[in-house]
Short mmCIF file of C-alpha atoms in Angstrom, two decimals:
data_model
loop_
_atom_site.label_atom_id
_atom_site.label_comp_id
_atom_site.label_asym_id
_atom_site.label_seq_id
_atom_site.Cartn_x
_atom_site.Cartn_y
_atom_site.Cartn_z
CA MET A 154 -31.03 -87.85 130.53
CA PRO A 155 -31.52 -89.43 134.15
CA ALA A 156 -34.84 -88.10 134.19
CA VAL A 157 -36.43 -89.72 131.09
CA GLN A 158 -35.00 -93.22 132.62
CA SER A 159 -37.04 -92.52 135.85
CA ARG A 160 -39.61 -94.81 136.26
CA PHE A 161 -41.88 -92.12 137.87
CA VAL A 162 -41.09 -89.59 134.95
CA VAL A 163 -42.36 -92.39 132.46
CA ARG A 164 -45.23 -93.49 134.06
CA THR A 165 -46.53 -89.45 134.67
CA PHE A 166 -45.53 -88.88 131.29
CA ALA A 167 -47.57 -92.05 129.99
CA THR A 168 -50.29 -91.05 131.98
CA PHE A 169 -50.19 -87.26 130.35
CA VAL A 170 -50.06 -88.68 126.58
CA PHE A 171 -53.05 -91.03 127.48
CA PHE A 172 -54.91 -88.08 128.67
CA SER A 173 -54.09 -85.81 126.16
CA ALA A 174 -55.01 -88.58 123.27
CA LEU A 175 -58.26 -89.87 124.97
CA ALA A 176 -59.46 -85.97 125.90
CA GLY A 177 -57.84 -84.02 122.70
CA GLN A 178 -60.90 -81.81 122.32
CA PHE A 179 -60.12 -80.51 126.30
CA TRP A 180 -57.29 -79.08 125.08
CA ARG A 181 -58.29 -77.61 122.23
CA SER A 182 -61.62 -75.94 123.59
CA LEU A 183 -59.20 -74.48 126.33
CA PHE A 184 -56.47 -73.52 124.16
CA GLY A 185 -57.59 -73.46 120.77
CA TRP A 186 -55.90 -75.18 117.73
CA TRP A 187 -52.51 -73.63 118.00
CA GLY A 188 -52.07 -74.23 121.68
CA TYR A 189 -52.98 -77.99 121.10
CA GLY A 190 -50.84 -78.18 118.23
CA ALA A 191 -47.76 -77.12 120.78
CA LEU A 192 -49.14 -79.33 123.24
CA ALA A 193 -49.23 -82.34 120.72
CA LEU A 194 -45.95 -81.59 119.13
CA ALA A 195 -44.14 -81.72 122.78
CA VAL A 196 -45.86 -85.04 123.14
CA VAL A 197 -44.77 -86.63 120.24
CA ALA A 198 -41.18 -85.08 120.55
CA PHE A 199 -40.72 -86.77 124.27
CA SER A 200 -42.22 -89.60 122.82
CA VAL A 201 -39.34 -89.79 120.29
CA LEU A 202 -36.91 -89.00 123.19
CA ALA A 203 -38.18 -91.36 125.41
CA LEU A 204 -37.94 -94.30 122.56
CA VAL A 205 -34.28 -93.40 122.19
CA ARG A 206 -33.05 -93.03 125.68
CA LEU A 207 -35.14 -96.14 126.73
CA LYS A 208 -34.12 -98.45 123.98
CA PRO A 209 -36.86 -100.68 124.01
CA ASP A 210 -37.00 -104.07 122.43
CA TRP A 211 -37.77 -103.59 118.84
CA MET A 212 -37.55 -107.32 117.46
CA TRP A 213 -39.15 -107.98 114.18
CA PRO A 214 -40.74 -111.16 115.18
CA ARG A 215 -42.60 -109.09 117.65
CA PHE A 216 -44.07 -106.38 115.94
CA PRO A 217 -47.22 -106.63 114.20
CA LYS A 218 -46.63 -106.64 110.39
CA SER A 219 -50.06 -105.58 109.56
CA LEU A 220 -49.50 -102.48 111.46
CA ILE A 221 -46.49 -101.75 109.21
CA ALA A 222 -48.56 -102.49 106.19
CA PHE A 223 -51.40 -100.62 106.88
CA LEU A 224 -48.70 -97.45 107.44
CA GLY A 225 -46.93 -98.11 104.44
CA LEU A 226 -49.76 -97.91 102.41
CA ALA A 227 -50.99 -94.78 103.74
CA THR A 228 -48.06 -93.18 103.48
CA LEU A 229 -47.56 -94.59 99.89
CA SER A 230 -51.02 -93.19 99.16
CA LEU A 231 -49.43 -89.84 98.94
CA VAL A 232 -48.51 -91.07 95.12
CA TRP A 233 -52.04 -91.46 94.02
CA SER A 234 -53.83 -88.57 96.42
CA PHE A 235 -56.14 -86.34 95.04
CA TYR A 236 -55.46 -83.66 97.86
CA LEU A 237 -51.99 -84.32 98.02
CA GLY A 238 -51.65 -81.21 100.62
CA ALA A 239 -54.19 -82.38 102.90
CA SER A 240 -52.78 -86.14 102.60
CA LEU A 241 -49.56 -85.09 103.63
CA ILE A 242 -51.17 -83.72 107.16
CA GLY A 243 -52.98 -86.42 107.64
CA VAL A 244 -50.27 -88.77 106.98
CA THR A 245 -47.95 -87.03 109.20
CA LEU A 246 -50.56 -87.06 112.13
CA GLN A 247 -51.07 -90.63 111.70
CA TRP A 248 -47.39 -91.13 112.30
CA ALA A 249 -47.29 -88.74 114.91
CA THR A 250 -49.86 -90.47 117.04
CA THR A 251 -48.48 -93.92 116.19
CA LEU A 252 -45.26 -92.84 117.42
CA SER A 253 -46.92 -91.84 120.63
CA ALA A 254 -48.66 -95.12 120.74
CA LEU A 255 -45.08 -97.16 120.60
CA PHE A 256 -43.75 -95.06 123.15
CA LEU A 257 -46.42 -96.41 125.53
CA ALA A 258 -46.15 -100.07 124.22
CA LEU A 259 -42.63 -100.63 124.13
CA CYS A 260 -41.41 -98.21 127.02
CA LEU A 261 -44.26 -99.90 129.97
CA SER A 262 -44.73 -102.91 131.27
CA TRP A 263 -48.47 -104.13 131.08
CA ALA A 264 -48.97 -103.16 134.86
CA GLU A 265 -47.89 -99.81 134.01
CA LEU A 266 -50.33 -99.94 130.90
CA LEU A 267 -52.83 -100.24 132.93
CA ARG A 268 -52.11 -98.13 136.07
CA THR A 269 -51.66 -94.93 133.66
CA LEU A 270 -54.63 -95.47 131.40
CA GLY A 271 -56.68 -95.83 134.54
CA ALA A 272 -55.15 -92.94 135.98
CA ALA A 273 -55.75 -90.48 133.08
CA LEU A 274 -59.36 -91.97 132.68
CA ARG A 275 -60.10 -90.93 136.40
CA TRP A 276 -58.61 -87.67 135.65
CA ILE A 277 -61.13 -87.30 132.73
CA LEU A 278 -63.87 -88.50 134.47
CA ALA A 279 -63.37 -86.20 137.45
CA LEU A 280 -62.82 -83.02 135.77
CA SER A 281 -65.73 -83.69 133.38
CA LEU A 282 -67.99 -84.30 136.30
CA VAL A 283 -66.60 -80.89 138.43
CA PHE A 284 -66.74 -79.26 134.93
CA GLU A 285 -70.13 -80.38 134.49
CA LEU A 286 -71.40 -79.23 137.76
CA ILE A 287 -69.57 -75.88 137.89
CA VAL A 288 -71.25 -75.05 134.57
CA ALA A 289 -74.82 -76.57 135.92
CA VAL A 290 -74.41 -74.87 139.08
CA PHE A 291 -72.53 -71.15 138.45
CA VAL A 292 -72.63 -70.36 134.77
CA ARG A 293 -76.32 -71.48 134.27
CA GLN A 294 -75.97 -71.74 130.56
CA ALA A 295 -74.34 -72.99 127.64
CA VAL A 296 -70.28 -72.88 127.13
CA LEU A 297 -68.41 -72.56 124.01
CA PRO A 298 -65.37 -73.06 123.54
CA PHE A 299 -62.05 -70.68 123.96
CA TRP A 300 -60.64 -68.56 121.19
CA VAL A 301 -63.33 -69.34 118.61
CA ASP A 302 -65.74 -66.65 117.99
CA TYR A 303 -69.10 -68.11 115.79
CA GLY A 304 -70.75 -64.27 115.14
CA THR A 305 -73.96 -63.73 115.37
CA ARG A 306 -75.60 -66.75 113.63
CA ASP A 307 -77.27 -69.43 115.44
CA VAL A 308 -74.56 -72.22 116.69
CA PRO A 309 -75.58 -75.51 116.50
CA GLU A 310 -75.78 -77.85 119.87
CA SER A 311 -73.13 -79.99 118.81
CA PHE A 312 -70.76 -76.92 118.65
CA TYR A 313 -71.07 -76.34 122.22
CA TRP A 314 -68.42 -77.13 124.96
CA SER A 315 -71.56 -78.08 127.66
CA ARG A 316 -74.71 -77.09 127.46
CA GLY A 317 -75.06 -77.12 131.27
CA ILE A 318 -78.04 -79.71 131.96
CA LEU A 319 -76.34 -82.02 134.25
CA LEU A 320 -79.14 -81.36 136.80
CA GLN A 321 -81.71 -81.94 134.28
CA GLY A 322 -80.06 -85.52 134.00
CA GLY A 323 -78.37 -84.58 130.88
CA PRO A 324 -77.09 -85.34 128.45
CA ILE A 325 -73.62 -84.33 129.32
CA GLU A 326 -70.66 -83.49 127.36
CA GLY A 327 -67.76 -83.39 129.79
CA ILE A 328 -64.45 -81.81 129.24
CA VAL A 329 -64.21 -83.91 125.96
CA ALA A 330 -67.23 -81.55 124.54
CA ASN A 331 -68.97 -84.45 123.10
CA ARG A 332 -71.46 -86.99 124.72
CA ASN A 333 -70.83 -89.80 122.43
CA LEU A 334 -66.66 -89.46 123.07
CA LEU A 335 -67.36 -88.98 126.94
CA GLY A 336 -69.74 -92.04 126.75
CA PHE A 337 -67.06 -93.99 125.18
CA LEU A 338 -64.56 -92.86 127.59
CA ALA A 339 -66.64 -93.72 130.65
CA LEU A 340 -67.16 -97.39 128.96
CA ILE A 341 -63.28 -97.54 128.51
CA ALA A 342 -63.09 -96.38 132.37
CA VAL A 343 -65.47 -99.09 133.65
CA ILE A 344 -63.66 -101.89 131.82
CA VAL A 345 -60.66 -100.69 133.15
CA PHE A 346 -61.52 -99.89 136.41
CA ALA A 347 -63.31 -103.34 136.84
CA VAL A 348 -60.41 -105.34 135.90
CA GLN A 349 -58.08 -103.17 138.56
CA LEU A 350 -60.73 -103.96 141.27
CA ALA A 351 -60.86 -107.70 140.30
CA ALA A 352 -57.03 -108.01 139.99
CA GLY A 353 -56.86 -106.31 143.36
CA THR A 354 -54.24 -103.48 142.05
CA VAL A 355 -56.63 -100.59 143.72
CA SER A 356 -58.23 -100.37 147.12
CA ARG A 357 -61.81 -102.25 146.94
CA ARG A 358 -63.04 -98.97 148.71
CA TRP A 359 -61.66 -96.61 145.93
CA GLY A 360 -62.00 -99.25 142.99
CA ARG A 361 -65.82 -99.24 143.74
CA ALA A 362 -66.15 -95.54 144.21
CA TRP A 363 -64.63 -95.15 140.69
CA LEU A 364 -66.25 -98.05 139.22
CA GLY A 365 -69.51 -96.11 140.20
CA LEU A 366 -68.35 -92.93 139.04
CA GLY A 367 -67.87 -94.56 135.52
CA VAL A 368 -70.95 -96.21 135.53
CA LEU A 369 -72.84 -92.93 136.42
CA MET A 370 -71.12 -90.84 133.53
CA LEU A 371 -72.24 -93.54 130.98
CA LEU A 372 -75.80 -93.53 131.79
CA LEU A 373 -75.58 -89.35 131.88
CA THR A 374 -74.15 -89.49 128.32
CA ARG A 375 -77.41 -91.41 126.95
CA SER A 376 -75.24 -92.64 123.83
CA ALA A 377 -76.95 -95.30 121.61
CA THR A 378 -73.63 -96.02 119.99
CA VAL A 379 -72.00 -96.74 123.71
CA ALA A 380 -75.11 -98.58 124.49
CA PHE A 381 -74.21 -101.03 121.77
CA ALA A 382 -70.79 -100.86 122.44
CA ALA A 383 -71.36 -101.71 126.41
CA THR A 384 -73.88 -104.58 125.21
CA ALA A 385 -71.07 -106.38 122.76
CA VAL A 386 -68.52 -105.95 125.47
CA THR A 387 -70.67 -107.85 127.83
CA VAL A 388 -71.57 -110.54 125.48
CA VAL A 389 -67.77 -111.30 124.69
CA LEU A 390 -66.85 -110.86 128.38
CA LEU A 391 -69.34 -113.95 129.25
CA PHE A 392 -68.06 -116.38 126.46
CA ALA A 393 -64.38 -115.48 127.37
CA LEU A 394 -64.99 -116.47 130.42
CA TRP A 395 -67.13 -119.43 129.56
CA ALA A 396 -64.22 -120.39 127.39
CA ARG A 397 -61.61 -120.10 130.04
CA ARG A 398 -63.54 -122.95 132.36
CA ARG A 399 -62.94 -125.35 129.26
CA PRO A 400 -60.05 -126.98 127.78
CA PRO A 401 -58.64 -125.86 124.06
CA GLU A 402 -60.26 -129.13 122.51
CA GLY A 403 -63.72 -128.61 123.96
CA ARG A 404 -64.65 -125.14 123.07
CA ARG A 405 -66.55 -125.92 120.14
CA PRO A 406 -70.01 -125.37 122.08
CA VAL A 407 -68.58 -121.83 123.02
CA TYR A 408 -67.77 -120.79 119.31
CA LEU A 409 -71.18 -122.90 118.06
CA ALA A 410 -72.87 -120.43 120.78
CA ALA A 411 -71.01 -117.26 119.91
CA ALA A 412 -71.86 -117.77 115.76
CA ALA A 413 -75.53 -118.26 116.65
CA SER A 414 -75.69 -115.27 118.89
CA VAL A 415 -73.85 -112.69 116.43
CA LEU A 416 -76.74 -114.00 114.05
CA VAL A 417 -79.72 -113.92 116.44
CA GLY A 418 -78.27 -110.35 117.74
CA GLY A 419 -78.01 -108.97 114.55
CA VAL A 420 -81.29 -109.94 113.59
CA GLY A 421 -82.31 -108.45 117.04
CA LEU A 422 -80.86 -105.69 116.69
CA VAL A 423 -82.47 -104.83 113.28
CA ILE A 424 -86.22 -105.69 114.69
CA VAL A 425 -85.70 -103.33 117.95
CA THR A 426 -83.34 -100.31 116.40
CA PRO A 427 -86.64 -98.22 115.85
CA GLN A 428 -87.52 -98.57 119.75
CA LEU A 429 -84.10 -98.17 121.03
CA LEU A 430 -83.54 -94.88 118.81
CA SER A 431 -86.51 -93.47 120.18
CA LEU A 432 -85.59 -94.56 124.02
CA LEU A 433 -82.41 -92.77 123.67
CA GLY A 434 -84.04 -89.81 121.71
CA LYS A 435 -82.44 -90.26 118.53
CA SER A 436 -83.95 -90.20 114.78
CA ALA A 437 -84.56 -92.79 112.55
CA ASP A 438 -82.03 -91.90 110.09
CA LEU A 439 -79.57 -92.44 113.31
CA THR A 440 -78.56 -89.09 113.56
CA GLY A 441 -77.90 -88.62 109.66
CA ARG A 442 -75.67 -91.47 109.14
CA LEU A 443 -77.62 -92.95 106.75
CA ASP A 444 -77.30 -90.13 104.41
CA ILE A 445 -73.57 -90.05 105.12
CA TRP A 446 -73.04 -93.62 104.53
CA ARG A 447 -74.84 -93.14 101.15
CA ASN A 448 -72.57 -90.32 99.92
CA VAL A 449 -69.24 -91.91 100.86
CA THR A 450 -70.30 -95.04 99.52
CA ALA A 451 -71.01 -93.43 96.22
CA LEU A 452 -67.62 -91.51 96.47
CA ALA A 453 -65.96 -94.54 97.03
CA LEU A 454 -67.12 -96.16 94.31
CA GLU A 455 -65.37 -93.87 91.96
CA ARG A 456 -62.06 -95.00 93.20
CA PRO A 457 -62.62 -98.52 94.62
CA VAL A 458 -58.98 -100.24 94.16
CA PHE A 459 -56.77 -97.66 95.85
CA GLY A 460 -59.24 -94.81 97.32
CA TRP A 461 -58.66 -91.37 97.47
CA GLY A 462 -55.94 -91.22 99.39
CA TRP A 463 -55.44 -91.16 103.07
CA VAL A 464 -56.26 -87.95 104.87
CA SER A 465 -57.57 -89.22 108.38
CA TYR A 466 -59.80 -86.67 109.88
CA TRP A 467 -61.71 -85.30 106.40
CA ALA A 468 -60.35 -81.87 105.05
CA PRO A 469 -63.54 -79.64 104.32
CA TRP A 470 -61.62 -77.29 102.65
CA VAL A 471 -60.62 -79.60 99.49
CA GLU A 472 -62.68 -81.49 97.40
CA PRO A 473 -64.59 -84.36 97.45
CA PHE A 474 -64.66 -83.58 101.30
CA GLU A 475 -66.22 -79.69 100.91
CA GLY A 476 -69.88 -80.22 101.64
CA LEU A 477 -69.96 -83.80 101.78
CA ALA A 478 -71.70 -83.86 104.96
CA VAL A 479 -73.54 -81.45 106.28
CA ARG A 480 -76.42 -81.40 108.72
CA ARG A 481 -78.01 -78.60 110.65
CA GLY A 482 -75.09 -76.28 110.01
CA VAL A 483 -72.81 -78.87 111.33
CA VAL A 484 -69.82 -80.10 108.97
CA TYR A 485 -68.60 -83.93 109.81
CA LEU A 486 -65.22 -84.58 109.24
CA GLN A 487 -65.73 -88.55 109.22
CA ALA A 488 -68.04 -91.32 107.52
CA HIS A 489 -68.87 -92.20 110.66
CA ASN A 490 -68.08 -95.88 110.17
CA ALA A 491 -64.55 -96.57 110.28
CA TRP A 492 -64.53 -99.21 107.43
CA LEU A 493 -66.33 -96.74 105.09
CA ASP A 494 -63.76 -94.25 105.66
CA VAL A 495 -60.85 -96.68 105.09
CA TRP A 496 -62.62 -97.90 101.73
CA LEU A 497 -62.81 -93.92 100.66
CA GLN A 498 -59.42 -93.28 101.98
CA LEU A 499 -57.25 -96.57 100.55
CA GLY A 500 -59.84 -98.53 98.95
CA ILE A 501 -60.39 -102.09 98.62
CA LEU A 502 -56.66 -102.85 99.26
CA GLY A 503 -56.82 -100.75 102.13
CA LEU A 504 -59.66 -102.47 103.75
CA ILE A 505 -57.94 -105.78 103.16
CA VAL A 506 -54.67 -104.54 105.10
CA PHE A 507 -57.14 -102.89 107.90
CA THR A 508 -58.88 -105.93 108.22
CA ALA A 509 -55.76 -107.73 108.82
CA LEU A 510 -54.70 -105.40 111.25
CA VAL A 511 -57.72 -105.24 113.49
CA PHE A 512 -58.71 -109.54 113.23
CA SER A 513 -54.79 -110.32 113.99
CA THR A 514 -55.14 -108.20 117.06
CA LEU A 515 -58.22 -109.49 117.83
CA TRP A 516 -57.30 -112.84 117.31
CA ARG A 517 -54.08 -113.03 119.78
CA SER A 518 -56.35 -110.65 122.40
CA TRP A 519 -58.92 -113.56 122.49
CA PHE A 520 -56.36 -116.41 122.91
CA LEU A 521 -54.42 -114.34 125.58
CA ALA A 522 -57.57 -114.02 127.26
CA VAL A 523 -59.07 -117.26 127.35
CA ASP A 524 -55.58 -119.16 127.49
CA ARG A 525 -54.01 -117.74 130.70
CA PRO A 526 -50.43 -118.54 130.36
CA ARG A 527 -49.52 -119.08 134.37
CA ARG A 528 -47.36 -115.62 134.46
CA SER A 529 -47.79 -112.46 132.46
CA VAL A 530 -44.71 -111.87 129.84
CA ALA A 531 -44.05 -108.49 131.06
CA ASP A 532 -44.56 -108.51 134.83
CA THR A 533 -44.16 -111.17 137.23
CA GLU A 534 -47.79 -111.19 138.78
CA PRO A 535 -50.42 -113.36 137.73
CA TYR A 536 -51.56 -113.00 134.65
CA ALA A 537 -55.65 -114.04 135.17
CA VAL A 538 -57.85 -110.90 135.16
CA SER A 539 -55.56 -108.08 133.43
CA ALA A 540 -55.43 -110.67 130.04
CA LEU A 541 -59.17 -110.08 129.53
CA LEU A 542 -58.38 -106.34 129.29
CA PRO A 543 -57.01 -106.21 125.39
CA LEU A 544 -60.01 -107.93 124.76
CA LEU A 545 -62.58 -106.00 126.04
CA LEU A 546 -61.22 -102.42 124.86
CA LEU A 547 -60.88 -103.93 121.20
CA VAL A 548 -64.27 -105.15 120.91
CA ALA A 549 -65.38 -101.65 122.51
CA LEU A 550 -63.32 -100.30 119.98
CA LEU A 551 -64.89 -102.47 117.11
CA ALA A 552 -68.31 -101.95 118.23
CA GLN A 553 -67.62 -98.23 118.03
CA SER A 554 -66.36 -98.36 114.45
CA LEU A 555 -69.60 -99.30 113.18
CA ALA A 556 -70.90 -95.43 114.43
CA GLU A 557 -67.86 -93.44 114.37
CA SER A 558 -64.57 -93.47 112.99
CA ARG A 559 -62.30 -92.91 116.03
CA ILE A 560 -60.45 -96.02 115.59
CA LEU A 561 -58.51 -94.49 112.61
CA VAL A 562 -57.76 -90.91 114.54
CA GLU A 563 -56.27 -89.74 117.98
CA SER A 564 -57.59 -91.74 120.86
CA GLY A 565 -58.84 -94.69 118.86
CA TRP A 566 -55.82 -95.05 116.55
CA LEU A 567 -53.53 -95.07 119.87
CA LEU A 568 -55.09 -97.65 121.63
CA LEU A 569 -55.42 -99.72 118.48
CA VAL A 570 -51.78 -99.39 118.14
CA VAL A 571 -50.96 -100.34 121.72
CA LEU A 572 -53.00 -103.16 121.34
CA ALA A 573 -51.69 -104.52 118.47
CA VAL A 574 -47.85 -104.25 119.54
CA THR A 575 -48.32 -105.32 123.03
CA THR A 576 -50.63 -108.57 122.19
CA LYS A 577 -47.98 -109.55 119.59
CA ARG A 578 -45.16 -108.98 121.93
CA GLN A 579 -47.08 -110.64 124.59
CA GLN A 580 -47.82 -114.05 121.93
CA ALA A 581 -44.35 -113.81 121.22
CA SER A 582 -43.01 -114.24 124.97
CA THR A 583 -45.76 -116.85 125.91
CA GLN A 584 -44.74 -119.10 122.89
CA ARG A 585 -41.29 -119.13 124.54
CA MET A 586 -42.16 -119.74 128.28
CA PRO A 587 -41.83 -123.46 128.83
#
């Protein structure tokens, strides 16, 4: 099928994959779960078709073993799962997301990845701003997702697609119907747009305009989680730039300063957290997270080694998730901490494997960022600025993982798989460079 092999078709579809993964809630709010399911199925099917037709390099040494181990363990957990039906759904969705991520990681060059991710983020931010303007100026009241009937009961704030308060300064939810998610996407956009602008892959005028929009959307969401993630990304960027200026044998001061910063920053965060939460309009219990963490920890201790079985998003219709995390009428479907969620679902064994996946990817991302090979492994353009992108994206995901479990599902998992695979391939190719 020649159309599948056209680079324009591949890039266009890749943009759509990124958009659908990052803004999945947009499709669910617009078309309902059945419509979203049909669209997701089409995305996965075309991803598999592209992998078959384009025949990317699947060389074993260039594929992260920890990713295979985690997927294998999640699949194997069907044997001991406490909720087999829910686990079958969760494992299937995990593999489906992984297949789409593999299409992105294996079938696109690094320049194409950066280009398509940036395009998807521009669509999300632009549509979010237009959507919020329409709701605030013309609708003038909160808007619920389509195809959902909440009856006559009071609807919790978090159920609304948009509360229509853009003109009051927010916080806004955008097309993704969640200010924390929109804020995180804005942070990712700021990173991507800044890298593109610094690398000269976009015009300076438009690059600055899109970067300004990303910062504006970041501020309008007023998300404490994203504020923490943005701080972490900034600190890591400064250390990476410092490390770049020193030879490998002269980086001990960088690592000592980084360790000291983590220690001082951790203590400082504990001290200023109450004031920060008050400034951002958050409650002292981290919007109910402390209660959720206590409940999840108690449950995980009942099956500490192998966990209850993989399910990704919690299935609220089965035990032990039914009624596990309910706050003000809202049923939460995650532990709001990825590490607790992995422990709950896959036990200590899962934590070990997940830690190996994350930190091996972080290790590769760091050295690919600071050592800067003379040329990129996938393209012929200089590597310098874009080599920072995997590190900064992964740091943002890790910071978010302390308060959200999104790194395990949908956009978070897709980005993690893309980063794990691409950094492994880049590392392998760099090692063969003269």
